[in-house]
Amino acid sequence: DEQPGLEQRGTSSVNIMASQRMVTLLSPDKQTFQVPWDVAMRSTVVKQMLEDLPEPEEGSDEQPDPVPLMDRSCNANILEKVLEYLTKHHEFDKTGVSQEDKDAWDKKYVDVEDEVLFNLILAANFLDVKDLLDLTCKTVAEYIKQCKTPEEIRQRFNIPNDFTPEEEEEVRKENAWCEEAP
C-alpha cells in the first residue's frame, strides 16, 4: 500500500543529495533502497555494519554490496517508511526546524494503521533508531491511556479476552489496589 506522494518525496530527497556517498540497503523481501550515507548512519545497526567498509577511492563509482537487513520487520513497505522518517529528521537537523514543526510532522507520520505502527516499532528496535522507537512507543502508550478499562484496550487493539470469568475476577481481586483512589 503506497501512500500518495511518498515515492515522490523520497525521490526528491535522494536527488538533492545525489552527489553524496550512497548506501544500498536490502530488505528481506529483496527490495533495494539507495540511501545517502548520512541518513543511513542514523541507524546504529546500519552504522555498525558500515563502520568497517573502506572509503571509496576518489572518483570511484564502485559501490559496496547492499547491506542486508534480514529482520522481517524491515520489509520494503516498512523500511520505506523508516527511511522517510530518517531522511526527514536528517533534513530537520540540517535546516534547524523548530521543535513545534518537528512534532507536527511526527504526529502526522505516526497517524497510520495499527499494523504499520507496530511494524515501525519492531523495525526501529531492530535498526536501533532510538528517536523513532520512542515516538512509536509513545504513540501506542497514548492510545492505551485513552482507554479507561481493560475491555476498551482489548477492543482498541483487537486483543481477544482469553480469561475465563473466574480468572478475570481473580486478577481483579489481586490488583484491587490499582483501582483505589488516593
C-alpha positions as a LaTeX table, in Angstrom:
\begin{tabular}{lrrr}
\hline
Residue & $x$ (\AA) & $y$ (\AA) & $z$ (\AA) \\
\hline
Asp1 & 0.00 & 0.00 & 0.00 \\
Glu2 & 1.86 & 3.04 & $-1.21$ \\
Gln3 & 0.84 & 6.36 & 0.17 \\
Pro4 & 0.25 & 9.01 & $-2.48$ \\
Gly5 & 3.29 & 11.24 & $-2.83$ \\
Leu6 & 5.57 & 9.08 & $-0.70$ \\
Glu7 & 7.66 & 7.89 & $-3.62$ \\
Gln8 & 7.93 & 11.43 & $-4.96$ \\
Arg9 & 9.09 & 12.83 & $-1.61$ \\
Gly10 & 11.66 & 10.07 & $-1.25$ \\
Thr11 & 13.00 & 10.60 & $-4.77$ \\
Ser12 & 13.31 & 14.37 & $-4.43$ \\
Ser13 & 15.20 & 13.99 & $-1.15$ \\
Val14 & 17.56 & 11.49 & $-2.72$ \\
Asn15 & 18.10 & 13.67 & $-5.80$ \\
Ile16 & 19.06 & 16.64 & $-3.64$ \\
Met17 & 21.74 & 14.52 & $-2.02$ \\
Ala18 & 22.75 & 12.57 & $-5.15$ \\
Ser19 & 26.32 & 13.86 & $-5.03$ \\
Gln20 & 26.81 & 12.33 & $-1.58$ \\
Arg21 & 28.15 & 8.90 & $-0.78$ \\
Met22 & 25.28 & 6.43 & $-1.02$ \\
Val23 & 24.47 & 3.14 & 0.69 \\
Thr24 & 22.26 & 0.39 & $-0.68$ \\
Leu25 & 20.01 & $-1.33$ & 1.84 \\
Leu26 & 18.43 & $-4.69$ & 1.04 \\
Ser27 & 15.11 & $-5.61$ & 2.62 \\
Pro28 & 14.20 & $-9.23$ & 3.48 \\
Asp29 & 11.78 & $-9.21$ & 0.54 \\
Lys30 & 14.73 & $-8.39$ & $-1.78$ \\
Gln31 & 13.92 & $-4.71$ & $-2.43$ \\
Thr32 & 16.90 & $-2.37$ & $-2.58$ \\
Phe33 & 16.96 & 1.23 & $-1.34$ \\
Gln34 & 19.61 & 3.80 & $-2.28$ \\
Val35 & 20.11 & 5.97 & 0.79 \\
Pro36 & 22.52 & 8.84 & 1.45 \\
Trp37 & 25.32 & 7.73 & 3.77 \\
Asp38 & 24.47 & 10.32 & 6.46 \\
Val39 & 20.82 & 9.21 & 6.53 \\
Ala40 & 21.73 & 5.51 & 6.79 \\
Met41 & 24.14 & 6.26 & 9.65 \\
Arg42 & 21.19 & 7.41 & 11.80 \\
Ser43 & 20.54 & 3.69 & 12.39 \\
Thr44 & 23.03 & 2.31 & 14.91 \\
Val45 & 22.77 & $-1.17$ & 13.36 \\
Val46 & 23.48 & 0.07 & 9.82 \\
Lys47 & 26.27 & 2.30 & 11.16 \\
Gln48 & 27.92 & $-0.68$ & 12.87 \\
Met49 & 27.60 & $-2.74$ & 9.67 \\
Leu50 & 29.21 & 0.04 & 7.60 \\
Glu51 & 31.97 & 1.10 & 10.00 \\
Asp52 & 34.42 & $-1.44$ & 8.66 \\
Leu53 & 33.90 & $-0.59$ & 5.00 \\
Pro54 & 36.80 & 1.26 & 3.39 \\
Glu55 & 36.17 & 4.74 & 1.96 \\
Pro56 & 35.71 & 4.55 & $-1.81$ \\
Glu57 & 38.64 & 5.91 & $-3.79$ \\
Glu58 & 38.30 & 9.43 & $-5.17$ \\
Gly59 & 36.29 & 9.34 & $-8.40$ \\
Ser60 & 35.47 & 5.65 & $-7.98$ \\
Asp61 & 31.99 & 4.51 & $-9.00$ \\
Glu62 & 32.44 & 1.25 & $-7.10$ \\
Gln63 & 29.54 & 0.61 & $-4.76$ \\
Pro64 & 29.80 & $-1.73$ & $-1.77$ \\
Asp65 & 27.48 & $-4.72$ & $-1.65$ \\
Pro66 & 23.96 & $-3.95$ & $-0.42$ \\
Val67 & 23.57 & $-4.01$ & 3.35 \\
Pro68 & 21.17 & $-6.89$ & 4.12 \\
Leu69 & 18.52 & $-6.10$ & 6.72 \\
Met70 & 17.21 & $-9.60$ & 7.24 \\
Asp71 & 14.81 & $-8.98$ & 10.11 \\
Arg72 & 11.28 & $-9.45$ & 8.79 \\
Ser73 & 10.26 & $-6.17$ & 10.44 \\
Cys74 & 12.25 & $-4.43$ & 7.68 \\
Asn75 & 10.11 & $-5.49$ & 4.70 \\
Ala76 & 10.11 & $-2.95$ & 1.88 \\
Asn77 & 6.93 & $-1.10$ & 2.84 \\
Ile78 & 8.09 & $-0.59$ & 6.44 \\
Leu79 & 11.71 & 0.10 & 5.52 \\
Glu80 & 10.49 & 2.77 & 3.10 \\
Lys81 & 8.53 & 4.37 & 5.95 \\
Val82 & 11.56 & 4.20 & 8.29 \\
Leu83 & 13.73 & 5.81 & 5.60 \\
Glu84 & 11.12 & 8.56 & 5.16 \\
Tyr85 & 11.48 & 9.30 & 8.89 \\
Leu86 & 15.29 & 9.17 & 8.85 \\
Thr87 & 15.51 & 11.40 & 5.76 \\
Lys88 & 13.08 & 13.97 & 7.16 \\
His89 & 14.82 & 14.12 & 10.53 \\
His90 & 18.18 & 14.44 & 8.78 \\
Glu91 & 16.75 & 17.42 & 6.88 \\
Phe92 & 15.33 & 18.85 & 10.13 \\
Asp93 & 18.76 & 18.67 & 11.76 \\
Lys94 & 20.44 & 20.36 & 8.78 \\
Thr95 & 17.88 & 23.17 & 8.49 \\
Gly96 & 17.27 & 23.88 & 12.17 \\
Val97 & 13.49 & 23.41 & 12.00 \\
Ser98 & 11.58 & 24.33 & 15.17 \\
Gln99 & 10.61 & 21.62 & 17.63 \\
Glu100 & 6.98 & 22.57 & 17.01 \\
Asp101 & 7.34 & 21.79 & 13.28 \\
Lys102 & 9.13 & 18.51 & 14.02 \\
Asp103 & 6.38 & 17.50 & 16.45 \\
Ala104 & 3.67 & 18.35 & 13.90 \\
Trp105 & 5.42 & 16.27 & 11.22 \\
Asp106 & 5.95 & 13.38 & 13.67 \\
Lys107 & 2.26 & 13.44 & 14.66 \\
Lys108 & 1.22 & 13.04 & 11.00 \\
Tyr109 & 3.92 & 10.41 & 10.44 \\
Val110 & 2.56 & 8.09 & 13.15 \\
Asp111 & $-1.06$ & 8.55 & 12.03 \\
Val112 & $-1.08$ & 5.10 & 10.42 \\
Glu113 & $-2.91$ & 1.81 & 10.84 \\
Asp114 & $-2.01$ & $-0.17$ & 13.96 \\
Glu115 & $-0.25$ & $-2.90$ & 11.97 \\
Val116 & 2.07 & $-0.34$ & 10.36 \\
Leu117 & 2.70 & 1.34 & 13.72 \\
Phe118 & 3.58 & $-1.97$ & 15.38 \\
Asn119 & 5.89 & $-2.90$ & 12.49 \\
Leu120 & 7.56 & 0.51 & 12.76 \\
Ile121 & 8.22 & $-0.26$ & 16.44 \\
Leu122 & 9.80 & $-3.59$ & 15.52 \\
Ala123 & 11.89 & $-2.07$ & 12.71 \\
Ala124 & 13.02 & 0.88 & 14.84 \\
Asn125 & 14.04 & $-1.57$ & 17.55 \\
Phe126 & 15.91 & $-3.85$ & 15.12 \\
Leu127 & 17.63 & $-0.94$ & 13.34 \\
Asp128 & 18.32 & 0.77 & 16.68 \\
Val129 & 16.76 & 4.12 & 15.78 \\
Lys130 & 16.06 & 5.37 & 19.30 \\
Asp131 & 14.08 & 8.51 & 18.45 \\
Leu132 & 11.77 & 6.59 & 16.10 \\
Leu133 & 11.33 & 3.82 & 18.68 \\
Asp134 & 10.50 & 6.43 & 21.33 \\
Leu135 & 8.00 & 8.17 & 19.02 \\
Thr136 & 6.17 & 4.99 & 18.02 \\
Cys137 & 6.05 & 3.53 & 21.55 \\
Lys138 & 4.84 & 6.86 & 22.93 \\
Thr139 & 2.05 & 6.83 & 20.34 \\
Val140 & 0.89 & 3.37 & 21.43 \\
Ala141 & 1.10 & 4.44 & 25.09 \\
Glu142 & $-1.13$ & 7.45 & 24.31 \\
Tyr143 & $-3.67$ & 5.13 & 22.66 \\
Ile144 & $-3.68$ & 2.94 & 25.77 \\
Lys145 & $-4.09$ & 5.95 & 28.08 \\
Gln146 & $-7.21$ & 6.96 & 26.13 \\
Cys147 & $-8.79$ & 3.66 & 27.15 \\
Lys148 & $-10.48$ & 3.53 & 30.56 \\
Thr149 & $-10.83$ & $-0.22$ & 31.07 \\
Pro150 & $-9.02$ & $-3.41$ & 30.07 \\
Glu151 & $-12.01$ & $-4.18$ & 27.83 \\
Glu152 & $-11.54$ & $-0.87$ & 25.97 \\
Ile153 & $-7.85$ & $-1.70$ & 25.47 \\
Arg154 & $-8.81$ & $-5.14$ & 24.09 \\
Gln155 & $-11.30$ & $-3.55$ & 21.70 \\
Arg156 & $-8.88$ & $-0.80$ & 20.62 \\
Phe157 & $-6.12$ & $-3.28$ & 19.74 \\
Asn158 & $-8.30$ & $-6.27$ & 18.74 \\
Ile159 & $-6.96$ & $-8.41$ & 21.58 \\
Pro160 & $-9.12$ & $-11.46$ & 22.37 \\
Asn161 & $-10.10$ & $-11.97$ & 26.01 \\
Asp162 & $-8.70$ & $-15.38$ & 26.87 \\
Phe163 & $-9.60$ & $-15.20$ & 30.57 \\
Thr164 & $-12.50$ & $-17.18$ & 31.98 \\
Pro165 & $-14.84$ & $-15.06$ & 34.13 \\
Glu166 & $-13.33$ & $-16.74$ & 37.21 \\
Glu167 & $-9.75$ & $-15.89$ & 36.14 \\
Glu168 & $-10.76$ & $-12.32$ & 35.39 \\
Glu169 & $-12.30$ & $-11.95$ & 38.86 \\
Glu170 & $-9.13$ & $-13.38$ & 40.43 \\
Val171 & $-6.97$ & $-10.82$ & 38.59 \\
Arg172 & $-9.31$ & $-8.02$ & 39.70 \\
Lys173 & $-9.01$ & $-9.10$ & 43.34 \\
Glu174 & $-5.20$ & $-9.37$ & 43.14 \\
Asn175 & $-4.96$ & $-5.91$ & 41.63 \\
Ala176 & $-7.68$ & $-4.13$ & 43.60 \\
Trp177 & $-5.05$ & $-1.75$ & 44.95 \\
Cys178 & $-4.73$ & $-0.30$ & 41.41 \\
Glu179 & $-8.36$ & 0.80 & 41.44 \\
Glu180 & $-8.27$ & 2.52 & 44.82 \\
Ala181 & $-8.39$ & 6.30 & 44.56 \\
Pro182 & $-5.77$ & 8.19 & 46.60 \\
\hline
\end{tabular}
